[in-house]
């Protein structure tokens, strides 16, 4: 079974540790499907595509060191890490409460290669060039100090390493832009300013030797090499 199919299958059996957020982000509940369609403007195929595209730069036989920030509840990545038993995975999040769900998922699968750290992406507690891969899924649109987040994720990545992931970018879906401005920002879920496809491409190109950006509606997916 292909990796993305395995991950999608795992969403259908989230179990007792699943949260409302999990159902929304994985489109595995009625509310999740409704929000994907009404707010993000995504159909079933697009919802699967952005996740697969964001994770595809990680080799299926990866055995190096990877830092994910923020890990959230781990619903998107614990199935992936379970398929990489020889990799050294570090998961960081500012929210200890959300991260507890990720820890429970790792424990349920008896994963010995994943370490959890509470911390701030703007001041990562790791030496320079510590990781082969930096992964960030749906984090940068929420980070309050985006300049520090870009700086720190670049700092801890090894030369030749991969920086990949995704987050909301403005100007690609008017419906989503409206919801972000009138709902997500006032509630503190998202924090401006927001990148556009053009500004994200320019920023990443200034930091990395290779920078590729494409969109799936309002999701900006990126793959960079330092």
JSON list of C-alpha atoms in Angstrom, two decimals:
[
{"chain": "A", "resi": 1, "resn": "UNK", "atom": "CA", "xyz": [0.00, 0.00, 0.00]},
{"chain": "A", "resi": 2, "resn": "UNK", "atom": "CA", "xyz": [1.36, 3.44, -0.95]},
{"chain": "A", "resi": 3, "resn": "UNK", "atom": "CA", "xyz": [2.33, 5.74, 1.89]},
{"chain": "A", "resi": 4, "resn": "UNK", "atom": "CA", "xyz": [-0.47, 8.26, 1.34]},
{"chain": "A", "resi": 5, "resn": "UNK", "atom": "CA", "xyz": [-3.04, 5.47, 1.22]},
{"chain": "A", "resi": 6, "resn": "UNK", "atom": "CA", "xyz": [-1.73, 4.05, 4.49]},
{"chain": "A", "resi": 7, "resn": "UNK", "atom": "CA", "xyz": [-1.94, 7.45, 6.16]},
{"chain": "A", "resi": 8, "resn": "UNK", "atom": "CA", "xyz": [-5.43, 8.10, 4.81]},
{"chain": "A", "resi": 9, "resn": "UNK", "atom": "CA", "xyz": [-6.52, 4.70, 6.11]},
{"chain": "A", "resi": 10, "resn": "UNK", "atom": "CA", "xyz": [-5.26, 5.55, 9.59]},
{"chain": "A", "resi": 11, "resn": "UNK", "atom": "CA", "xyz": [-7.52, 8.64, 9.71]},
{"chain": "A", "resi": 12, "resn": "UNK", "atom": "CA", "xyz": [-10.58, 6.40, 9.54]},
{"chain": "A", "resi": 13, "resn": "UNK", "atom": "CA", "xyz": [-9.57, 4.68, 12.79]},
{"chain": "A", "resi": 14, "resn": "UNK", "atom": "CA", "xyz": [-8.55, 7.63, 14.93]},
{"chain": "A", "resi": 15, "resn": "UNK", "atom": "CA", "xyz": [-9.86, 6.02, 18.10]},
{"chain": "A", "resi": 16, "resn": "UNK", "atom": "CA", "xyz": [-10.52, 7.46, 21.53]},
{"chain": "A", "resi": 17, "resn": "UNK", "atom": "CA", "xyz": [-7.65, 9.97, 21.48]},
{"chain": "A", "resi": 18, "resn": "UNK", "atom": "CA", "xyz": [-9.02, 11.78, 18.43]},
{"chain": "A", "resi": 19, "resn": "UNK", "atom": "CA", "xyz": [-10.07, 15.42, 18.88]},
{"chain": "A", "resi": 20, "resn": "UNK", "atom": "CA", "xyz": [-12.37, 17.75, 16.97]},
{"chain": "A", "resi": 21, "resn": "UNK", "atom": "CA", "xyz": [-9.22, 19.22, 15.40]},
{"chain": "A", "resi": 22, "resn": "UNK", "atom": "CA", "xyz": [-8.18, 15.76, 14.18]},
{"chain": "A", "resi": 23, "resn": "UNK", "atom": "CA", "xyz": [-11.49, 15.21, 12.47]},
{"chain": "A", "resi": 24, "resn": "UNK", "atom": "CA", "xyz": [-11.30, 18.58, 10.76]},
{"chain": "A", "resi": 25, "resn": "UNK", "atom": "CA", "xyz": [-7.68, 18.35, 9.61]},
{"chain": "A", "resi": 26, "resn": "UNK", "atom": "CA", "xyz": [-8.09, 14.81, 8.27]},
{"chain": "A", "resi": 27, "resn": "UNK", "atom": "CA", "xyz": [-11.57, 15.27, 6.78]},
{"chain": "A", "resi": 28, "resn": "UNK", "atom": "CA", "xyz": [-12.59, 12.13, 8.65]},
{"chain": "A", "resi": 29, "resn": "UNK", "atom": "CA", "xyz": [-15.77, 13.59, 10.18]},
{"chain": "A", "resi": 30, "resn": "UNK", "atom": "CA", "xyz": [-18.87, 15.29, 8.82]},
{"chain": "A", "resi": 31, "resn": "UNK", "atom": "CA", "xyz": [-17.70, 18.60, 10.33]},
{"chain": "A", "resi": 32, "resn": "UNK", "atom": "CA", "xyz": [-14.25, 18.14, 8.78]},
{"chain": "A", "resi": 33, "resn": "UNK", "atom": "CA", "xyz": [-15.68, 17.48, 5.33]},
{"chain": "A", "resi": 34, "resn": "UNK", "atom": "CA", "xyz": [-18.03, 20.46, 5.67]},
{"chain": "A", "resi": 35, "resn": "UNK", "atom": "CA", "xyz": [-15.24, 22.83, 6.71]},
{"chain": "A", "resi": 36, "resn": "UNK", "atom": "CA", "xyz": [-12.95, 21.60, 3.95]},
{"chain": "A", "resi": 37, "resn": "UNK", "atom": "CA", "xyz": [-15.66, 22.22, 1.38]},
{"chain": "A", "resi": 38, "resn": "UNK", "atom": "CA", "xyz": [-17.18, 25.45, 2.69]},
{"chain": "A", "resi": 39, "resn": "UNK", "atom": "CA", "xyz": [-14.14, 27.24, 4.12]},
{"chain": "A", "resi": 40, "resn": "UNK", "atom": "CA", "xyz": [-11.06, 25.83, 2.38]},
{"chain": "A", "resi": 41, "resn": "UNK", "atom": "CA", "xyz": [-12.90, 25.07, -0.88]},
{"chain": "A", "resi": 42, "resn": "UNK", "atom": "CA", "xyz": [-11.35, 21.59, -1.07]},
{"chain": "A", "resi": 43, "resn": "UNK", "atom": "CA", "xyz": [-12.90, 18.48, -2.50]},
{"chain": "A", "resi": 44, "resn": "UNK", "atom": "CA", "xyz": [-11.95, 14.97, -1.37]},
{"chain": "A", "resi": 45, "resn": "UNK", "atom": "CA", "xyz": [-9.11, 14.60, -3.87]},
{"chain": "A", "resi": 46, "resn": "UNK", "atom": "CA", "xyz": [-7.61, 18.01, -3.06]},
{"chain": "A", "resi": 47, "resn": "UNK", "atom": "CA", "xyz": [-7.79, 17.33, 0.68]},
{"chain": "A", "resi": 48, "resn": "UNK", "atom": "CA", "xyz": [-5.72, 14.18, 0.18]},
{"chain": "A", "resi": 49, "resn": "UNK", "atom": "CA", "xyz": [-3.39, 15.91, -2.27]},
{"chain": "A", "resi": 50, "resn": "UNK", "atom": "CA", "xyz": [-2.13, 18.68, -0.01]},
{"chain": "A", "resi": 51, "resn": "UNK", "atom": "CA", "xyz": [-1.19, 16.23, 2.73]},
{"chain": "A", "resi": 52, "resn": "UNK", "atom": "CA", "xyz": [0.55, 13.90, 0.31]},
{"chain": "A", "resi": 53, "resn": "UNK", "atom": "CA", "xyz": [2.37, 16.78, -1.42]},
{"chain": "A", "resi": 54, "resn": "UNK", "atom": "CA", "xyz": [3.57, 18.24, 1.88]},
{"chain": "A", "resi": 55, "resn": "UNK", "atom": "CA", "xyz": [4.98, 14.91, 3.09]},
{"chain": "A", "resi": 56, "resn": "UNK", "atom": "CA", "xyz": [6.30, 13.59, -0.23]},
{"chain": "A", "resi": 57, "resn": "UNK", "atom": "CA", "xyz": [9.81, 15.13, 0.09]},
{"chain": "A", "resi": 58, "resn": "UNK", "atom": "CA", "xyz": [10.49, 12.76, 3.01]},
{"chain": "A", "resi": 59, "resn": "UNK", "atom": "CA", "xyz": [12.05, 9.57, 1.55]},
{"chain": "A", "resi": 60, "resn": "UNK", "atom": "CA", "xyz": [10.17, 6.35, 2.25]},
{"chain": "A", "resi": 61, "resn": "UNK", "atom": "CA", "xyz": [13.41, 4.77, 3.50]},
{"chain": "A", "resi": 62, "resn": "UNK", "atom": "CA", "xyz": [14.52, 7.83, 5.48]},
{"chain": "A", "resi": 63, "resn": "UNK", "atom": "CA", "xyz": [16.99, 7.02, 8.28]},
{"chain": "A", "resi": 64, "resn": "UNK", "atom": "CA", "xyz": [18.28, 10.45, 9.29]},
{"chain": "A", "resi": 65, "resn": "UNK", "atom": "CA", "xyz": [17.16, 13.07, 11.81]},
{"chain": "A", "resi": 66, "resn": "UNK", "atom": "CA", "xyz": [13.92, 14.99, 11.42]},
{"chain": "A", "resi": 67, "resn": "UNK", "atom": "CA", "xyz": [12.36, 17.84, 13.40]},
{"chain": "A", "resi": 68, "resn": "UNK", "atom": "CA", "xyz": [8.65, 18.52, 13.13]},
{"chain": "A", "resi": 69, "resn": "UNK", "atom": "CA", "xyz": [7.33, 21.83, 14.41]},
{"chain": "A", "resi": 70, "resn": "UNK", "atom": "CA", "xyz": [4.57, 22.15, 15.40]},
{"chain": "A", "resi": 71, "resn": "UNK", "atom": "CA", "xyz": [3.55, 18.54, 15.86]},
{"chain": "A", "resi": 72, "resn": "UNK", "atom": "CA", "xyz": [0.07, 19.37, 17.16]},
{"chain": "A", "resi": 73, "resn": "UNK", "atom": "CA", "xyz": [-1.85, 16.21, 17.97]},
{"chain": "A", "resi": 74, "resn": "UNK", "atom": "CA", "xyz": [0.35, 14.13, 15.66]},
{"chain": "A", "resi": 75, "resn": "UNK", "atom": "CA", "xyz": [-2.64, 12.98, 13.64]},
{"chain": "A", "resi": 76, "resn": "UNK", "atom": "CA", "xyz": [-0.96, 13.80, 10.32]},
{"chain": "A", "resi": 77, "resn": "UNK", "atom": "CA", "xyz": [2.49, 12.45, 11.05]},
{"chain": "A", "resi": 78, "resn": "UNK", "atom": "CA", "xyz": [2.48, 9.60, 13.59]},
{"chain": "A", "resi": 79, "resn": "UNK", "atom": "CA", "xyz": [1.39, 7.11, 10.88]},
{"chain": "A", "resi": 80, "resn": "UNK", "atom": "CA", "xyz": [4.32, 8.33, 8.76]},
{"chain": "A", "resi": 81, "resn": "UNK", "atom": "CA", "xyz": [6.84, 8.05, 11.60]},
{"chain": "A", "resi": 82, "resn": "UNK", "atom": "CA", "xyz": [5.63, 4.55, 12.36]},
{"chain": "A", "resi": 83, "resn": "UNK", "atom": "CA", "xyz": [6.78, 3.62, 8.84]},
{"chain": "A", "resi": 84, "resn": "UNK", "atom": "CA", "xyz": [10.27, 5.09, 9.49]},
{"chain": "A", "resi": 85, "resn": "UNK", "atom": "CA", "xyz": [11.59, 2.98, 12.41]},
{"chain": "A", "resi": 86, "resn": "UNK", "atom": "CA", "xyz": [15.23, 3.80, 11.65]},
{"chain": "A", "resi": 87, "resn": "UNK", "atom": "CA", "xyz": [14.77, 7.56, 11.58]},
{"chain": "A", "resi": 88, "resn": "UNK", "atom": "CA", "xyz": [15.43, 9.81, 14.57]},
{"chain": "A", "resi": 89, "resn": "UNK", "atom": "CA", "xyz": [12.31, 11.96, 14.97]},
{"chain": "A", "resi": 90, "resn": "UNK", "atom": "CA", "xyz": [11.96, 15.00, 17.24]},
{"chain": "A", "resi": 91, "resn": "UNK", "atom": "CA", "xyz": [8.53, 16.61, 17.63]},
{"chain": "A", "resi": 92, "resn": "UNK", "atom": "CA", "xyz": [8.18, 20.08, 19.12]},
{"chain": "A", "resi": 93, "resn": "UNK", "atom": "CA", "xyz": [5.12, 22.11, 20.02]},
{"chain": "A", "resi": 94, "resn": "UNK", "atom": "CA", "xyz": [4.40, 25.13, 22.18]},
{"chain": "A", "resi": 95, "resn": "UNK", "atom": "CA", "xyz": [1.15, 23.55, 23.39]},
{"chain": "A", "resi": 96, "resn": "UNK", "atom": "CA", "xyz": [1.79, 20.72, 25.83]},
{"chain": "A", "resi": 97, "resn": "UNK", "atom": "CA", "xyz": [-1.90, 19.82, 25.79]},
{"chain": "A", "resi": 98, "resn": "UNK", "atom": "CA", "xyz": [-2.01, 19.23, 22.04]},
{"chain": "A", "resi": 99, "resn": "UNK", "atom": "CA", "xyz": [1.29, 17.39, 22.09]},
{"chain": "A", "resi": 100, "resn": "UNK", "atom": "CA", "xyz": [0.00, 14.93, 24.71]},
{"chain": "A", "resi": 101, "resn": "UNK", "atom": "CA", "xyz": [-2.27, 13.48, 22.03]},
{"chain": "A", "resi": 102, "resn": "UNK", "atom": "CA", "xyz": [0.73, 12.97, 19.76]},
{"chain": "A", "resi": 103, "resn": "UNK", "atom": "CA", "xyz": [2.61, 11.27, 22.58]},
{"chain": "A", "resi": 104, "resn": "UNK", "atom": "CA", "xyz": [-0.33, 8.93, 23.20]},
{"chain": "A", "resi": 105, "resn": "UNK", "atom": "CA", "xyz": [-0.39, 8.01, 19.52]},
{"chain": "A", "resi": 106, "resn": "UNK", "atom": "CA", "xyz": [3.32, 7.19, 19.58]},
{"chain": "A", "resi": 107, "resn": "UNK", "atom": "CA", "xyz": [2.93, 5.14, 22.75]},
{"chain": "A", "resi": 108, "resn": "UNK", "atom": "CA", "xyz": [-0.02, 3.23, 21.30]},
{"chain": "A", "resi": 109, "resn": "UNK", "atom": "CA", "xyz": [2.15, 2.14, 18.38]},
{"chain": "A", "resi": 110, "resn": "UNK", "atom": "CA", "xyz": [5.17, 1.44, 20.65]},
{"chain": "A", "resi": 111, "resn": "UNK", "atom": "CA", "xyz": [7.32, 3.88, 18.70]},
{"chain": "A", "resi": 112, "resn": "UNK", "atom": "CA", "xyz": [10.81, 4.16, 20.19]},
{"chain": "A", "resi": 113, "resn": "UNK", "atom": "CA", "xyz": [12.27, 6.57, 17.63]},
{"chain": "A", "resi": 114, "resn": "UNK", "atom": "CA", "xyz": [10.17, 9.66, 18.47]},
{"chain": "A", "resi": 115, "resn": "UNK", "atom": "CA", "xyz": [11.07, 12.28, 21.09]},
{"chain": "A", "resi": 116, "resn": "UNK", "atom": "CA", "xyz": [8.74, 15.07, 22.22]},
{"chain": "A", "resi": 117, "resn": "UNK", "atom": "CA", "xyz": [9.91, 18.52, 23.30]},
{"chain": "A", "resi": 118, "resn": "UNK", "atom": "CA", "xyz": [7.85, 21.49, 24.44]},
{"chain": "A", "resi": 119, "resn": "UNK", "atom": "CA", "xyz": [9.31, 24.68, 23.02]},
{"chain": "A", "resi": 120, "resn": "UNK", "atom": "CA", "xyz": [9.04, 27.79, 20.87]},
{"chain": "A", "resi": 121, "resn": "UNK", "atom": "CA", "xyz": [9.78, 27.71, 17.14]},
{"chain": "A", "resi": 122, "resn": "UNK", "atom": "CA", "xyz": [11.19, 31.22, 17.51]},
{"chain": "A", "resi": 123, "resn": "UNK", "atom": "CA", "xyz": [13.91, 29.97, 19.87]},
{"chain": "A", "resi": 124, "resn": "UNK", "atom": "CA", "xyz": [14.54, 26.30, 19.06]},
{"chain": "A", "resi": 125, "resn": "UNK", "atom": "CA", "xyz": [16.55, 24.49, 21.79]},
{"chain": "A", "resi": 126, "resn": "UNK", "atom": "CA", "xyz": [18.89, 22.74, 19.34]},
{"chain": "A", "resi": 127, "resn": "UNK", "atom": "CA", "xyz": [22.41, 23.44, 18.02]},
{"chain": "A", "resi": 128, "resn": "UNK", "atom": "CA", "xyz": [23.02, 24.74, 14.51]},
{"chain": "A", "resi": 129, "resn": "UNK", "atom": "CA", "xyz": [22.65, 22.18, 11.71]},
{"chain": "A", "resi": 130, "resn": "UNK", "atom": "CA", "xyz": [21.12, 19.45, 13.89]},
{"chain": "A", "resi": 131, "resn": "UNK", "atom": "CA", "xyz": [18.58, 17.93, 11.47]},
{"chain": "A", "resi": 132, "resn": "UNK", "atom": "CA", "xyz": [18.48, 16.42, 7.99]},
{"chain": "A", "resi": 133, "resn": "UNK", "atom": "CA", "xyz": [14.81, 17.35, 7.48]},
{"chain": "A", "resi": 134, "resn": "UNK", "atom": "CA", "xyz": [12.66, 20.15, 8.87]},
{"chain": "A", "resi": 135, "resn": "UNK", "atom": "CA", "xyz": [8.91, 19.57, 8.59]},
{"chain": "A", "resi": 136, "resn": "UNK", "atom": "CA", "xyz": [6.23, 22.14, 9.36]},
{"chain": "A", "resi": 137, "resn": "UNK", "atom": "CA", "xyz": [2.56, 21.44, 8.69]},
{"chain": "A", "resi": 138, "resn": "UNK", "atom": "CA", "xyz": [0.05, 24.27, 9.13]},
{"chain": "A", "resi": 139, "resn": "UNK", "atom": "CA", "xyz": [2.19, 26.16, 11.59]},
{"chain": "A", "resi": 140, "resn": "UNK", "atom": "CA", "xyz": [3.55, 29.31, 9.97]},
{"chain": "A", "resi": 141, "resn": "UNK", "atom": "CA", "xyz": [0.15, 30.94, 9.54]},
{"chain": "A", "resi": 142, "resn": "UNK", "atom": "CA", "xyz": [-0.23, 30.77, 13.34]},
{"chain": "A", "resi": 143, "resn": "UNK", "atom": "CA", "xyz": [3.29, 31.67, 14.49]},
{"chain": "A", "resi": 144, "resn": "UNK", "atom": "CA", "xyz": [3.33, 35.19, 15.99]},
{"chain": "A", "resi": 145, "resn": "UNK", "atom": "CA", "xyz": [6.99, 35.91, 15.10]},
{"chain": "A", "resi": 146, "resn": "UNK", "atom": "CA", "xyz": [7.32, 34.55, 11.60]},
{"chain": "A", "resi": 147, "resn": "UNK", "atom": "CA", "xyz": [10.75, 36.07, 10.97]},
{"chain": "A", "resi": 148, "resn": "UNK", "atom": "CA", "xyz": [12.14, 34.23, 13.98]},
{"chain": "A", "resi": 149, "resn": "UNK", "atom": "CA", "xyz": [10.44, 31.01, 12.86]},
{"chain": "A", "resi": 150, "resn": "UNK", "atom": "CA", "xyz": [11.99, 31.18, 9.40]},
{"chain": "A", "resi": 151, "resn": "UNK", "atom": "CA", "xyz": [15.38, 32.03, 10.90]},
{"chain": "A", "resi": 152, "resn": "UNK", "atom": "CA", "xyz": [15.36, 29.25, 13.48]},
{"chain": "A", "resi": 153, "resn": "UNK", "atom": "CA", "xyz": [14.10, 26.49, 11.17]},
{"chain": "A", "resi": 154, "resn": "UNK", "atom": "CA", "xyz": [16.85, 27.43, 8.73]},
{"chain": "A", "resi": 155, "resn": "UNK", "atom": "CA", "xyz": [19.50, 27.54, 11.47]},
{"chain": "A", "resi": 156, "resn": "UNK", "atom": "CA", "xyz": [18.94, 24.02, 12.81]},
{"chain": "A", "resi": 157, "resn": "UNK", "atom": "CA", "xyz": [18.78, 22.42, 9.35]},
{"chain": "A", "resi": 158, "resn": "UNK", "atom": "CA", "xyz": [21.95, 20.81, 8.02]},
{"chain": "A", "resi": 159, "resn": "UNK", "atom": "CA", "xyz": [23.51, 22.05, 4.79]},
{"chain": "A", "resi": 160, "resn": "UNK", "atom": "CA", "xyz": [21.92, 20.07, 2.00]},
{"chain": "A", "resi": 161, "resn": "UNK", "atom": "CA", "xyz": [18.95, 19.30, 4.24]},
{"chain": "A", "resi": 162, "resn": "UNK", "atom": "CA", "xyz": [15.26, 19.48, 3.30]},
{"chain": "A", "resi": 163, "resn": "UNK", "atom": "CA", "xyz": [12.70, 21.98, 4.60]},
{"chain": "A", "resi": 164, "resn": "UNK", "atom": "CA", "xyz": [9.16, 21.04, 3.64]},
{"chain": "A", "resi": 165, "resn": "UNK", "atom": "CA", "xyz": [5.55, 21.42, 4.69]},
{"chain": "A", "resi": 166, "resn": "UNK", "atom": "CA", "xyz": [2.55, 23.64, 4.14]},
{"chain": "A", "resi": 167, "resn": "UNK", "atom": "CA", "xyz": [0.42, 26.42, 5.57]},
{"chain": "A", "resi": 168, "resn": "UNK", "atom": "CA", "xyz": [-2.30, 28.89, 4.63]},
{"chain": "A", "resi": 169, "resn": "UNK", "atom": "CA", "xyz": [-1.33, 31.58, 2.16]},
{"chain": "A", "resi": 170, "resn": "UNK", "atom": "CA", "xyz": [-3.44, 34.56, 1.16]},
{"chain": "A", "resi": 171, "resn": "UNK", "atom": "CA", "xyz": [-4.79, 35.45, -2.25]},
{"chain": "A", "resi": 172, "resn": "UNK", "atom": "CA", "xyz": [-5.52, 31.94, -3.55]},
{"chain": "A", "resi": 173, "resn": "UNK", "atom": "CA", "xyz": [-9.07, 31.40, -2.27]},
{"chain": "A", "resi": 174, "resn": "UNK", "atom": "CA", "xyz": [-11.32, 34.41, -1.57]},
{"chain": "A", "resi": 175, "resn": "UNK", "atom": "CA", "xyz": [-13.63, 32.33, 0.58]},
{"chain": "A", "resi": 176, "resn": "UNK", "atom": "CA", "xyz": [-10.79, 31.20, 2.82]},
{"chain": "A", "resi": 177, "resn": "UNK", "atom": "CA", "xyz": [-9.34, 34.72, 2.96]},
{"chain": "A", "resi": 178, "resn": "UNK", "atom": "CA", "xyz": [-12.70, 35.97, 4.25]},
{"chain": "A", "resi": 179, "resn": "UNK", "atom": "CA", "xyz": [-12.90, 33.32, 6.97]},
{"chain": "A", "resi": 180, "resn": "UNK", "atom": "CA", "xyz": [-9.33, 33.98, 8.06]},
{"chain": "A", "resi": 181, "resn": "UNK", "atom": "CA", "xyz": [-9.91, 37.73, 8.35]},
{"chain": "A", "resi": 182, "resn": "UNK", "atom": "CA", "xyz": [-13.31, 37.57, 10.06]},
{"chain": "A", "resi": 183, "resn": "UNK", "atom": "CA", "xyz": [-13.06, 34.37, 12.12]},
{"chain": "A", "resi": 184, "resn": "UNK", "atom": "CA", "xyz": [-9.63, 32.81, 12.48]},
{"chain": "A", "resi": 185, "resn": "UNK", "atom": "CA", "xyz": [-7.68, 36.00, 13.21]},
{"chain": "A", "resi": 186, "resn": "UNK", "atom": "CA", "xyz": [-10.18, 37.42, 15.77]},
{"chain": "A", "resi": 187, "resn": "UNK", "atom": "CA", "xyz": [-10.24, 34.07, 17.58]},
{"chain": "A", "resi": 188, "resn": "UNK", "atom": "CA", "xyz": [-6.44, 33.91, 17.62]},
{"chain": "A", "resi": 189, "resn": "UNK", "atom": "CA", "xyz": [-6.14, 30.77, 15.50]},
{"chain": "A", "resi": 190, "resn": "UNK", "atom": "CA", "xyz": [-4.18, 32.53, 12.74]},
{"chain": "A", "resi": 191, "resn": "UNK", "atom": "CA", "xyz": [-1.77, 35.44, 13.14]},
{"chain": "A", "resi": 192, "resn": "UNK", "atom": "CA", "xyz": [-1.05, 38.02, 10.40]},
{"chain": "A", "resi": 193, "resn": "UNK", "atom": "CA", "xyz": [0.81, 39.00, 8.34]},
{"chain": "A", "resi": 194, "resn": "UNK", "atom": "CA", "xyz": [0.27, 36.19, 5.85]},
{"chain": "A", "resi": 195, "resn": "UNK", "atom": "CA", "xyz": [2.36, 35.12, 2.91]},
{"chain": "A", "resi": 196, "resn": "UNK", "atom": "CA", "xyz": [1.15, 35.07, -0.69]},
{"chain": "A", "resi": 197, "resn": "UNK", "atom": "CA", "xyz": [2.47, 32.51, -3.14]},
{"chain": "A", "resi": 198, "resn": "UNK", "atom": "CA", "xyz": [4.81, 35.16, -4.56]},
{"chain": "A", "resi": 199, "resn": "UNK", "atom": "CA", "xyz": [6.09, 36.41, -1.20]},
{"chain": "A", "resi": 200, "resn": "UNK", "atom": "CA", "xyz": [6.63, 32.87, 0.10]},
{"chain": "A", "resi": 201, "resn": "UNK", "atom": "CA", "xyz": [8.58, 31.91, -3.01]},
{"chain": "A", "resi": 202, "resn": "UNK", "atom": "CA", "xyz": [10.73, 35.03, -2.70]},
{"chain": "A", "resi": 203, "resn": "UNK", "atom": "CA", "xyz": [11.38, 34.51, 1.02]},
{"chain": "A", "resi": 204, "resn": "UNK", "atom": "CA", "xyz": [12.32, 30.86, 0.71]},
{"chain": "A", "resi": 205, "resn": "UNK", "atom": "CA", "xyz": [14.47, 31.54, -2.35]},
{"chain": "A", "resi": 206, "resn": "UNK", "atom": "CA", "xyz": [16.46, 34.06, -0.32]},
{"chain": "A", "resi": 207, "resn": "UNK", "atom": "CA", "xyz": [17.19, 31.44, 2.36]},
{"chain": "A", "resi": 208, "resn": "UNK", "atom": "CA", "xyz": [17.60, 28.18, 0.44]},
{"chain": "A", "resi": 209, "resn": "UNK", "atom": "CA", "xyz": [19.58, 27.02, -2.59]},
{"chain": "A", "resi": 210, "resn": "UNK", "atom": "CA", "xyz": [16.42, 25.40, -3.97]},
{"chain": "A", "resi": 211, "resn": "UNK", "atom": "CA", "xyz": [12.86, 26.52, -3.22]},
{"chain": "A", "resi": 212, "resn": "UNK", "atom": "CA", "xyz": [9.69, 25.14, -4.77]},
{"chain": "A", "resi": 213, "resn": "UNK", "atom": "CA", "xyz": [6.21, 26.40, -3.91]},
{"chain": "A", "resi": 214, "resn": "UNK", "atom": "CA", "xyz": [2.85, 25.35, -5.27]},
{"chain": "A", "resi": 215, "resn": "UNK", "atom": "CA", "xyz": [-0.71, 25.69, -4.04]},
{"chain": "A", "resi": 216, "resn": "UNK", "atom": "CA", "xyz": [-3.75, 23.52, -3.51]},
{"chain": "A", "resi": 217, "resn": "UNK", "atom": "CA", "xyz": [-6.39, 26.21, -3.11]},
{"chain": "A", "resi": 218, "resn": "UNK", "atom": "CA", "xyz": [-5.29, 28.20, -0.02]},
{"chain": "A", "resi": 219, "resn": "UNK", "atom": "CA", "xyz": [-2.67, 25.64, 1.07]},
{"chain": "A", "resi": 220, "resn": "UNK", "atom": "CA", "xyz": [0.85, 26.68, 0.13]},
{"chain": "A", "resi": 221, "resn": "UNK", "atom": "CA", "xyz": [3.06, 23.59, -0.14]},
{"chain": "A", "resi": 222, "resn": "UNK", "atom": "CA", "xyz": [6.83, 24.08, -0.12]},
{"chain": "A", "resi": 223, "resn": "UNK", "atom": "CA", "xyz": [9.94, 21.95, -0.62]},
{"chain": "A", "resi": 224, "resn": "UNK", "atom": "CA", "xyz": [13.34, 23.54, -0.09]},
{"chain": "A", "resi": 225, "resn": "UNK", "atom": "CA", "xyz": [16.96, 22.42, 0.02]},
{"chain": "A", "resi": 226, "resn": "UNK", "atom": "CA", "xyz": [19.48, 24.32, 2.14]}
]
